[in-house]
PDB file of C-alpha atoms in Angstrom:
ATOM      1  CA  MET X 919      -1.183  -8.236   8.318  1.00  0.00           C
ATOM      2  CA  GLN X 920      -2.299 -11.486   6.671  1.00  0.00           C
ATOM      3  CA  GLY X 921       0.548 -13.494   8.171  1.00  0.00           C
ATOM      4  CA  VAL X 922       0.095 -11.916  11.590  1.00  0.00           C
ATOM      5  CA  PHE X 923      -3.655 -12.289  11.979  1.00  0.00           C
ATOM      6  CA  GLY X 924      -3.773 -15.804  10.563  1.00  0.00           C
ATOM      7  CA  ASN X 925      -1.752 -17.070  13.531  1.00  0.00           C
ATOM      8  CA  VAL X 926      -3.249 -14.670  16.063  1.00  0.00           C
ATOM      9  CA  ILE X 927      -6.846 -15.766  15.487  1.00  0.00           C
ATOM     10  CA  ILE X 928      -6.107 -19.352  16.529  1.00  0.00           C
ATOM     11  CA  ASN X 929      -4.406 -18.411  19.808  1.00  0.00           C
ATOM     12  CA  GLU X 930      -6.299 -19.769  22.819  1.00  0.00           C
ATOM     13  CA  ASN X 931      -5.851 -16.632  24.908  1.00  0.00           C
ATOM     14  CA  PHE X 932      -7.077 -14.510  21.980  1.00  0.00           C
ATOM     15  CA  LEU X 933     -10.203 -16.632  21.628  1.00  0.00           C
ATOM     16  CA  ASP X 934     -10.865 -16.560  25.383  1.00  0.00           C
ATOM     17  CA  THR X 935     -10.400 -12.768  25.473  1.00  0.00           C
ATOM     18  CA  PHE X 936     -13.069 -12.290  22.830  1.00  0.00           C
ATOM     19  CA  GLY X 937     -15.504 -14.764  24.328  1.00  0.00           C
ATOM     20  CA  ASN X 938     -14.717 -17.666  21.971  1.00  0.00           C
ATOM     21  CA  PRO X 939     -16.295 -16.054  18.892  1.00  0.00           C
ATOM     22  CA  THR X 940     -18.163 -18.213  16.416  1.00  0.00           C
ATOM     23  CA  ALA X 941     -16.758 -19.073  13.002  1.00  0.00           C
ATOM     24  CA  ASP X 942     -18.911 -16.332  11.457  1.00  0.00           C
ATOM     25  CA  VAL X 943     -17.525 -13.693  13.821  1.00  0.00           C
ATOM     26  CA  GLN X 944     -13.965 -14.865  13.217  1.00  0.00           C
ATOM     27  CA  GLY X 945     -14.554 -14.706   9.487  1.00  0.00           C
ATOM     28  CA  THR X 946     -15.951 -11.191   9.737  1.00  0.00           C
ATOM     29  CA  MET X 947     -13.108 -10.125  12.004  1.00  0.00           C
ATOM     30  CA  THR X 948     -10.670 -11.364   9.383  1.00  0.00           C
ATOM     31  CA  SER X 949     -12.295 -10.250   6.143  1.00  0.00           C
ATOM     32  CA  ILE X 950     -13.434  -6.789   7.273  1.00  0.00           C
ATOM     33  CA  TYR X 951      -9.788  -5.769   6.902  1.00  0.00           C
ATOM     34  CA  ASN X 952     -10.166  -6.051   3.124  1.00  0.00           C
ATOM     35  CA  ILE X 953     -13.079  -3.596   3.179  1.00  0.00           C
ATOM     36  CA  GLY X 954     -10.727  -1.078   4.745  1.00  0.00           C
ATOM     37  CA  CYS X 955      -8.136  -1.869   2.073  1.00  0.00           C
ATOM     38  CA  PHE X 956     -10.647  -1.156  -0.688  1.00  0.00           C
ATOM     39  CA  ILE X 957     -11.756   2.158   0.802  1.00  0.00           C
ATOM     40  CA  GLY X 958      -8.158   3.190   1.463  1.00  0.00           C
ATOM     41  CA  ALA X 959      -7.073   2.397  -2.089  1.00  0.00           C
ATOM     42  CA  MET X 960      -9.990   4.316  -3.585  1.00  0.00           C
ATOM     43  CA  SER X 961      -9.278   7.324  -1.363  1.00  0.00           C
ATOM     44  CA  THR X 962      -5.935   7.878  -3.092  1.00  0.00           C
ATOM     45  CA  ILE X 963      -7.874   9.048  -6.155  1.00  0.00           C
ATOM     46  CA  PHE X 964      -8.462  12.250  -4.178  1.00  0.00           C
ATOM     47  CA  THR X 965      -5.390  12.407  -1.912  1.00  0.00           C
ATOM     48  CA  GLY X 966      -2.598  10.804  -3.929  1.00  0.00           C
ATOM     49  CA  ASP X 967      -1.762  13.735  -6.209  1.00  0.00           C
ATOM     50  CA  TRP X 968      -2.569  16.351  -3.580  1.00  0.00           C
ATOM     51  CA  LEU X 969      -0.209  14.934  -0.943  1.00  0.00           C
ATOM     52  CA  GLY X 970       2.452  13.556  -3.253  1.00  0.00           C
ATOM     53  CA  ARG X 971       3.806  10.013  -3.147  1.00  0.00           C
ATOM     54  CA  PRO X 972       6.089  10.163  -0.057  1.00  0.00           C
ATOM     55  CA  ARG X 973       3.538  11.934   2.145  1.00  0.00           C
ATOM     56  CA  GLN X 974       0.775   9.592   0.961  1.00  0.00           C
ATOM     57  CA  ILE X 975       2.896   6.601   2.002  1.00  0.00           C
ATOM     58  CA  MET X 976       3.616   8.231   5.359  1.00  0.00           C
ATOM     59  CA  LEU X 977      -0.089   8.927   5.882  1.00  0.00           C
ATOM     60  CA  GLY X 978      -0.988   5.327   5.034  1.00  0.00           C
ATOM     61  CA  SER X 979       1.699   4.001   7.376  1.00  0.00           C
ATOM     62  CA  THR X 980       0.480   6.281  10.174  1.00  0.00           C
ATOM     63  CA  ILE X 981      -3.041   4.925   9.773  1.00  0.00           C
ATOM     64  CA  ILE X 982      -1.675   1.364   9.812  1.00  0.00           C
ATOM     65  CA  ALA X 983       0.094   2.152  13.098  1.00  0.00           C
ATOM     66  CA  ILE X 984      -3.124   3.558  14.574  1.00  0.00           C
ATOM     67  CA  GLY X 985      -4.941   0.399  13.507  1.00  0.00           C
ATOM     68  CA  ALA X 986      -2.209  -1.724  15.078  1.00  0.00           C
ATOM     69  CA  ILE X 987      -2.519   0.199  18.364  1.00  0.00           C
ATOM     70  CA  ILE X 988      -6.297  -0.276  18.416  1.00  0.00           C
ATOM     71  CA  GLN X 989      -5.952  -4.009  17.765  1.00  0.00           C
ATOM     72  CA  THR X 990      -3.208  -4.413  20.350  1.00  0.00           C
ATOM     73  CA  ALA X 991      -5.207  -2.677  23.068  1.00  0.00           C
ATOM     74  CA  CYS X 992      -8.638  -4.127  22.282  1.00  0.00           C
ATOM     75  CA  TRP X 993     -10.760  -6.308  24.554  1.00  0.00           C
ATOM     76  CA  SER X 994     -13.944  -6.642  22.516  1.00  0.00           C
ATOM     77  CA  VAL X 995     -15.000  -7.806  19.066  1.00  0.00           C
ATOM     78  CA  PRO X 996     -16.364  -4.396  17.921  1.00  0.00           C
ATOM     79  CA  GLN X 997     -13.079  -2.755  18.877  1.00  0.00           C
ATOM     80  CA  MET X 998     -11.198  -5.349  16.867  1.00  0.00           C
ATOM     81  CA  TYR X 999     -13.494  -4.648  13.906  1.00  0.00           C
ATOM     82  CA  VAL X1000     -12.547  -0.966  14.106  1.00  0.00           C
ATOM     83  CA  GLY X1001      -8.847  -1.757  14.377  1.00  0.00           C
ATOM     84  CA  ARG X1002      -8.984  -4.064  11.390  1.00  0.00           C
ATOM     85  CA  ILE X1003     -10.789  -1.514   9.219  1.00  0.00           C
ATOM     86  CA  VAL X1004      -8.394   1.286  10.202  1.00  0.00           C
ATOM     87  CA  ALA X1005      -5.333  -0.849   9.458  1.00  0.00           C
ATOM     88  CA  GLY X1006      -6.909  -1.837   6.153  1.00  0.00           C
ATOM     89  CA  LEU X1007      -7.378   1.819   5.209  1.00  0.00           C
ATOM     90  CA  GLY X1008      -3.658   2.453   5.564  1.00  0.00           C
ATOM     91  CA  THR X1009      -2.689  -0.713   3.732  1.00  0.00           C
ATOM     92  CA  GLY X1010      -4.969   0.175   0.828  1.00  0.00           C
ATOM     93  CA  MET X1011      -3.396   3.621   0.575  1.00  0.00           C
ATOM     94  CA  ASN X1012       0.120   2.224   0.522  1.00  0.00           C
ATOM     95  CA  THR X1013      -0.727  -0.554  -1.919  1.00  0.00           C
ATOM     96  CA  ALA X1014      -2.264   1.903  -4.380  1.00  0.00           C
ATOM     97  CA  THR X1015       0.656   4.338  -4.079  1.00  0.00           C
ATOM     98  CA  ALA X1016       3.848   2.290  -3.817  1.00  0.00           C
ATOM     99  CA  GLY X1017       3.701   0.714  -7.279  1.00  0.00           C
ATOM    100  CA  VAL X1018       2.873   4.017  -8.986  1.00  0.00           C
ATOM    101  CA  TRP X1019       5.643   5.837  -7.142  1.00  0.00           C
ATOM    102  CA  GLN X1020       8.117   3.106  -8.030  1.00  0.00           C
ATOM    103  CA  SER X1021       7.257   3.177 -11.735  1.00  0.00           C
ATOM    104  CA  GLU X1022       7.411   6.983 -11.880  1.00  0.00           C
ATOM    105  CA  THR X1023      10.859   7.205 -10.306  1.00  0.00           C
ATOM    106  CA  SER X1024      12.641   4.253 -11.920  1.00  0.00           C
ATOM    107  CA  LYS X1025      14.382   3.889 -15.259  1.00  0.00           C
ATOM    108  CA  MET X1026      12.802   1.685 -17.903  1.00  0.00           C
ATOM    109  CA  SER X1027      15.734  -0.738 -17.713  1.00  0.00           C
ATOM    110  CA  SER X1028      15.191  -1.194 -13.956  1.00  0.00           C
ATOM    111  CA  ARG X1029      11.420  -1.492 -13.671  1.00  0.00           C
ATOM    112  CA  GLY X1030      11.198  -5.240 -14.209  1.00  0.00           C
ATOM    113  CA  LYS X1031      13.907  -5.882 -11.629  1.00  0.00           C
ATOM    114  CA  LEU X1032      12.258  -3.540  -9.140  1.00  0.00           C
ATOM    115  CA  VAL X1033       8.884  -5.273  -9.532  1.00  0.00           C
ATOM    116  CA  ILE X1034      10.549  -8.599  -8.686  1.00  0.00           C
ATOM    117  CA  ILE X1035      12.301  -7.036  -5.685  1.00  0.00           C
ATOM    118  CA  GLN X1036       9.004  -5.571  -4.487  1.00  0.00           C
ATOM    119  CA  MET X1037       7.280  -8.956  -4.647  1.00  0.00           C
ATOM    120  CA  ALA X1038      10.265 -10.607  -2.942  1.00  0.00           C
ATOM    121  CA  ASN X1039       9.986  -8.057  -0.128  1.00  0.00           C
ATOM    122  CA  CYS X1040       6.271  -8.843   0.243  1.00  0.00           C
ATOM    123  CA  ILE X1041       7.073 -12.537   0.582  1.00  0.00           C
ATOM    124  CA  THR X1042       9.881 -11.757   3.022  1.00  0.00           C
ATOM    125  CA  GLY X1043       7.531  -9.667   5.161  1.00  0.00           C
ATOM    126  CA  PHE X1044       4.933 -12.431   5.104  1.00  0.00           C
ATOM    127  CA  SER X1045       7.567 -14.949   6.229  1.00  0.00           C
ATOM    128  CA  ILE X1046       8.786 -12.665   9.024  1.00  0.00           C
ATOM    129  CA  SER X1047       5.239 -12.228  10.328  1.00  0.00           C
ATOM    130  CA  ASN X1048       4.678 -15.982  10.361  1.00  0.00           C
ATOM    131  CA  TRP X1049       7.928 -16.735  12.178  1.00  0.00           C
ATOM    132  CA  LEU X1050       7.228 -13.907  14.631  1.00  0.00           C
ATOM    133  CA  THR X1051       3.771 -15.184  15.524  1.00  0.00           C
ATOM    134  CA  LEU X1052       5.120 -18.743  15.759  1.00  0.00           C
ATOM    135  CA  GLY X1053       7.833 -17.662  18.175  1.00  0.00           C
ATOM    136  CA  PHE X1054       5.458 -15.634  20.338  1.00  0.00           C
ATOM    137  CA  SER X1055       2.857 -18.404  20.372  1.00  0.00           C
ATOM    138  CA  PHE X1056       4.922 -19.847  23.243  1.00  0.00           C
ATOM    139  CA  ALA X1057       4.776 -16.565  25.182  1.00  0.00           C
ATOM    140  CA  PRO X1058       2.558 -16.350  28.274  1.00  0.00           C
ATOM    141  CA  ARG X1059      -0.995 -15.017  28.276  1.00  0.00           C
ATOM    142  CA  ASP X1060      -1.964 -12.215  25.890  1.00  0.00           C
ATOM    143  CA  ILE X1061       1.635 -11.322  25.012  1.00  0.00           C
ATOM    144  CA  ALA X1062       1.413 -14.177  22.511  1.00  0.00           C
ATOM    145  CA  TRP X1063      -0.952 -12.194  20.277  1.00  0.00           C
ATOM    146  CA  ARG X1064      -0.689  -8.562  21.390  1.00  0.00           C
ATOM    147  CA  PHE X1065       3.023  -8.189  20.656  1.00  0.00           C
ATOM    148  CA  PRO X1066       2.825  -9.497  17.050  1.00  0.00           C
ATOM    149  CA  LEU X1067      -0.013  -7.048  16.375  1.00  0.00           C
ATOM    150  CA  ALA X1068       1.960  -4.186  17.934  1.00  0.00           C
ATOM    151  CA  PHE X1069       5.122  -5.070  16.010  1.00  0.00           C
ATOM    152  CA  GLN X1070       3.552  -3.619  12.864  1.00  0.00           C
ATOM    153  CA  ILE X1071       4.396  -0.184  14.269  1.00  0.00           C
ATOM    154  CA  PHE X1072       8.101  -0.953  13.795  1.00  0.00           C
ATOM    155  CA  PHE X1073       7.716  -0.815  10.008  1.00  0.00           C
ATOM    156  CA  THR X1074       5.886   2.507  10.250  1.00  0.00           C
ATOM    157  CA  LEU X1075       8.891   3.883  12.114  1.00  0.00           C
ATOM    158  CA  CYS X1076      11.161   2.596   9.330  1.00  0.00           C
ATOM    159  CA  ILE X1077       9.058   4.469   6.766  1.00  0.00           C
ATOM    160  CA  TYR X1078       9.210   7.627   8.913  1.00  0.00           C
ATOM    161  CA  MET X1079      13.006   7.417   8.801  1.00  0.00           C
ATOM    162  CA  LEU X1080      13.244   6.827   5.037  1.00  0.00           C
ATOM    163  CA  CYS X1081      10.390   8.589   3.239  1.00  0.00           C
ATOM    164  CA  PRO X1082      11.299  12.201   4.101  1.00  0.00           C
ATOM    165  CA  PHE X1083      14.580  11.742   2.226  1.00  0.00           C
ATOM    166  CA  LEU X1084      13.089  10.163  -0.910  1.00  0.00           C
ATOM    167  CA  PRO X1085      12.125  12.214  -3.989  1.00  0.00           C
ATOM    168  CA  ASP X1086       8.580  12.743  -5.132  1.00  0.00           C
ATOM    169  CA  SER X1087       7.439  11.638  -8.573  1.00  0.00           C
ATOM    170  CA  PRO X1088       8.891  13.909 -11.314  1.00  0.00           C
ATOM    171  CA  ARG X1089       5.790  13.212 -13.379  1.00  0.00           C
ATOM    172  CA  LEU X1090       3.560  14.503 -10.574  1.00  0.00           C
ATOM    173  CA  LEU X1091       5.781  17.544 -10.021  1.00  0.00           C
ATOM    174  CA  ILE X1092       5.578  18.467 -13.706  1.00  0.00           C
ATOM    175  CA  ARG X1093       1.806  18.028 -13.635  1.00  0.00           C
ATOM    176  CA  LYS X1094       1.681  20.491 -10.714  1.00  0.00           C
ATOM    177  CA  GLY X1095       3.870  22.984 -12.576  1.00  0.00           C
ATOM    178  CA  LYS X1096       6.881  22.532 -10.259  1.00  0.00           C
ATOM    179  CA  TYR X1097       9.326  22.346 -13.152  1.00  0.00           C
ATOM    180  CA  ASP X1098      12.539  23.246 -11.317  1.00  0.00           C
ATOM    181  CA  GLU X1099      11.896  20.691  -8.587  1.00  0.00           C
ATOM    182  CA  ALA X1100      11.075  18.067 -11.225  1.00  0.00           C
ATOM    183  CA  ARG X1101      14.400  18.701 -12.999  1.00  0.00           C
ATOM    184  CA  GLU X1102      16.272  18.359  -9.716  1.00  0.00           C
ATOM    185  CA  VAL X1103      14.562  15.029  -9.025  1.00  0.00           C
ATOM    186  CA  LEU X1104      15.298  13.774 -12.543  1.00  0.00           C
ATOM    187  CA  ALA X1105      18.944  14.745 -12.127  1.00  0.00           C
ATOM    188  CA  ALA X1106      19.158  12.940  -8.778  1.00  0.00           C
ATOM    189  CA  LEU X1107      17.537   9.834 -10.252  1.00  0.00           C
ATOM    190  CA  GLU X1108      19.866   9.913 -13.258  1.00  0.00           C
ATOM    191  CA  GLY X1109      22.994  10.020 -11.118  1.00  0.00           C
ATOM    192  CA  ASN X1110      26.470  10.025 -12.687  1.00  0.00           C
ATOM    193  CA  GLY X1111      26.928  13.689 -11.779  1.00  0.00           C
ATOM    194  CA  ALA X1112      23.890  14.841 -13.768  1.00  0.00           C
ATOM    195  CA  THR X1113      22.533  18.330 -13.086  1.00  0.00           C
ATOM    196  CA  PRO X1114      19.164  19.925 -13.863  1.00  0.00           C
ATOM    197  CA  GLU X1115      20.804  21.524 -16.903  1.00  0.00           C
ATOM    198  CA  SER X1116      22.220  18.239 -18.280  1.00  0.00           C
ATOM    199  CA  GLY X1117      21.033  17.197 -21.726  1.00  0.00           C
ATOM    200  CA  VAL X1118      19.728  13.817 -20.582  1.00  0.00           C
ATOM    201  CA  VAL X1119      17.697  15.475 -17.826  1.00  0.00           C
ATOM    202  CA  GLN X1120      16.263  18.049 -20.206  1.00  0.00           C
ATOM    203  CA  THR X1121      15.324  15.275 -22.640  1.00  0.00           C
ATOM    204  CA  GLN X1122      13.523  13.251 -19.977  1.00  0.00           C
ATOM    205  CA  PHE X1123      11.752  16.385 -18.770  1.00  0.00           C
ATOM    206  CA  ALA X1124      10.601  17.240 -22.298  1.00  0.00           C
ATOM    207  CA  VAL X1125       9.315  13.696 -22.929  1.00  0.00           C
ATOM    208  CA  ILE X1126       7.313  13.566 -19.685  1.00  0.00           C
ATOM    209  CA  LYS X1127       5.895  17.054 -20.208  1.00  0.00           C
ATOM    210  CA  ASP X1128       4.899  16.249 -23.781  1.00  0.00           C
ATOM    211  CA  ILE X1129       3.036  13.133 -22.629  1.00  0.00           C
ATOM    212  CA  LEU X1130       1.252  15.079 -19.886  1.00  0.00           C
ATOM    213  CA  ASP X1131       0.306  17.835 -22.329  1.00  0.00           C
ATOM    214  CA  ARG X1132      -1.203  15.239 -24.658  1.00  0.00           C
ATOM    215  CA  GLU X1133      -3.134  13.706 -21.770  1.00  0.00           C
ATOM    216  CA  HIS X1134      -4.420  17.126 -20.753  1.00  0.00           C
ATOM    217  CA  VAL X1135      -5.736  17.747 -24.253  1.00  0.00           C
ATOM    218  CA  ASN X1136      -7.646  14.446 -24.206  1.00  0.00           C
ATOM    219  CA  THR X1137      -9.544  14.963 -20.956  1.00  0.00           C
ATOM    220  CA  TYR X1138     -12.324  12.556 -20.020  1.00  0.00           C
ATOM    221  CA  SER X1139     -14.569  11.788 -17.083  1.00  0.00           C
ATOM    222  CA  TRP X1140     -14.646   8.671 -14.932  1.00  0.00           C
ATOM    223  CA  TRP X1141     -17.954   7.726 -16.558  1.00  0.00           C
ATOM    224  CA  GLN X1142     -16.356   7.891 -20.008  1.00  0.00           C
ATOM    225  CA  LEU X1143     -13.475   5.762 -18.759  1.00  0.00           C
ATOM    226  CA  ILE X1144     -15.564   2.925 -17.327  1.00  0.00           C
ATOM    227  CA  THR X1145     -17.933   2.915 -20.313  1.00  0.00           C
ATOM    228  CA  GLY X1146     -15.112   2.732 -22.846  1.00  0.00           C
ATOM    229  CA  ARG X1147     -15.716   6.186 -24.303  1.00  0.00           C
ATOM    230  CA  GLY X1148     -12.320   7.540 -23.298  1.00  0.00           C
ATOM    231  CA  PRO X1149      -9.081   7.437 -25.330  1.00  0.00           C
ATOM    232  CA  SER X1150      -8.466   4.277 -27.315  1.00  0.00           C
ATOM    233  CA  GLY X1151      -6.946   1.442 -25.301  1.00  0.00           C
ATOM    234  CA  LEU X1152      -7.303   3.172 -21.923  1.00  0.00           C
ATOM    235  CA  LEU X1153     -10.174   1.013 -20.677  1.00  0.00           C
ATOM    236  CA  ARG X1154      -8.263  -2.111 -21.697  1.00  0.00           C
ATOM    237  CA  ARG X1155      -5.199  -1.017 -19.715  1.00  0.00           C
ATOM    238  CA  MET X1156      -7.350  -0.244 -16.667  1.00  0.00           C
ATOM    239  CA  ILE X1157      -9.037  -3.654 -16.836  1.00  0.00           C
ATOM    240  CA  LEU X1158      -5.695  -5.443 -17.221  1.00  0.00           C
ATOM    241  CA  GLY X1159      -4.267  -3.658 -14.189  1.00  0.00           C
ATOM    242  CA  ALA X1160      -7.343  -4.284 -12.059  1.00  0.00           C
ATOM    243  CA  TRP X1161      -7.652  -7.911 -13.182  1.00  0.00           C
ATOM    244  CA  MET X1162      -4.027  -8.658 -12.296  1.00  0.00           C
ATOM    245  CA  GLN X1163      -4.693  -7.414  -8.764  1.00  0.00           C
ATOM    246  CA  ALA X1164      -7.934  -9.402  -8.588  1.00  0.00           C
ATOM    247  CA  MET X1165      -6.233 -12.610  -9.718  1.00  0.00           C
ATOM    248  CA  ASN X1166      -3.681 -12.133  -6.960  1.00  0.00           C
ATOM    249  CA  GLN X1167      -6.540 -12.441  -4.458  1.00  0.00           C
ATOM    250  CA  VAL X1168      -8.798 -15.055  -6.075  1.00  0.00           C
ATOM    251  CA  SER X1169      -5.814 -17.400  -6.434  1.00  0.00           C
ATOM    252  CA  GLY X1170      -6.527 -18.426  -2.833  1.00  0.00           C
ATOM    253  CA  ILE X1171      -3.654 -16.683  -1.050  1.00  0.00           C
ATOM    254  CA  ASN X1172      -5.950 -15.189   1.588  1.00  0.00           C
ATOM    255  CA  VAL X1173      -7.478 -18.570   2.416  1.00  0.00           C
ATOM    256  CA  THR X1174      -4.010 -20.064   2.761  1.00  0.00           C
ATOM    257  CA  SER X1175      -2.564 -17.256   4.852  1.00  0.00           C
ATOM    258  CA  TYR X1176      -5.572 -16.845   7.144  1.00  0.00           C
ATOM    259  CA  TYR X1177      -7.042 -20.285   7.699  1.00  0.00           C
ATOM    260  CA  MET X1178      -4.721 -23.138   6.678  1.00  0.00           C
ATOM    261  CA  ARG X1179      -2.728 -23.472   9.874  1.00  0.00           C
TER     262      ARG X1179
END
């Protein structure tokens, strides 16, 4: 979305369509997307465990597609505001879910490699969006900016084709009491002909369940968490995770991707 809109907002036909908006309006049109991202990410506190990881990703991608349709079909600034917020909601949901799902379904020896692959895919997607908008900048009239916005739907279709066949988090399944399904997922993730009755699967199941049982014993509220009254070290881990995400933004990537053209 960053790579797409950064090139779209400087297109002459786009500016003419929206009445040559001022710098303030352009800035609002751009940054309001991040408000949607924040709300979408926070919403997974309530929907993430209820829906499960694959369905949460599919929901987020569906909302992104709806936002893309609104932006593609819009003719006014308020409509673009709505489209940006809606697309941001879906992006926030997916951003908050994908990393958790990945960590809960990967082996310890693979997590570092998978994090690198995930970041490489983000960079690849950003590059594709830039080359796409550059190529279509030579297209006639509003095709130059409407098609790149609509092309986001393609990736939603890819997720529709893949997510239904991917396993849910075994940790989440155990937390919900779906023990048999969790063992089947652990066996599938283990590979090498493992079955739900295999020793390695039973060991992993026992370790995860023991950790969850310990967490259930030490229950705490959100207020206790943010005030540091929860379990030792938990607030520190939350701050580290949140600060890493914040540093990713305050490094200036949004300014570069949106405005330095």
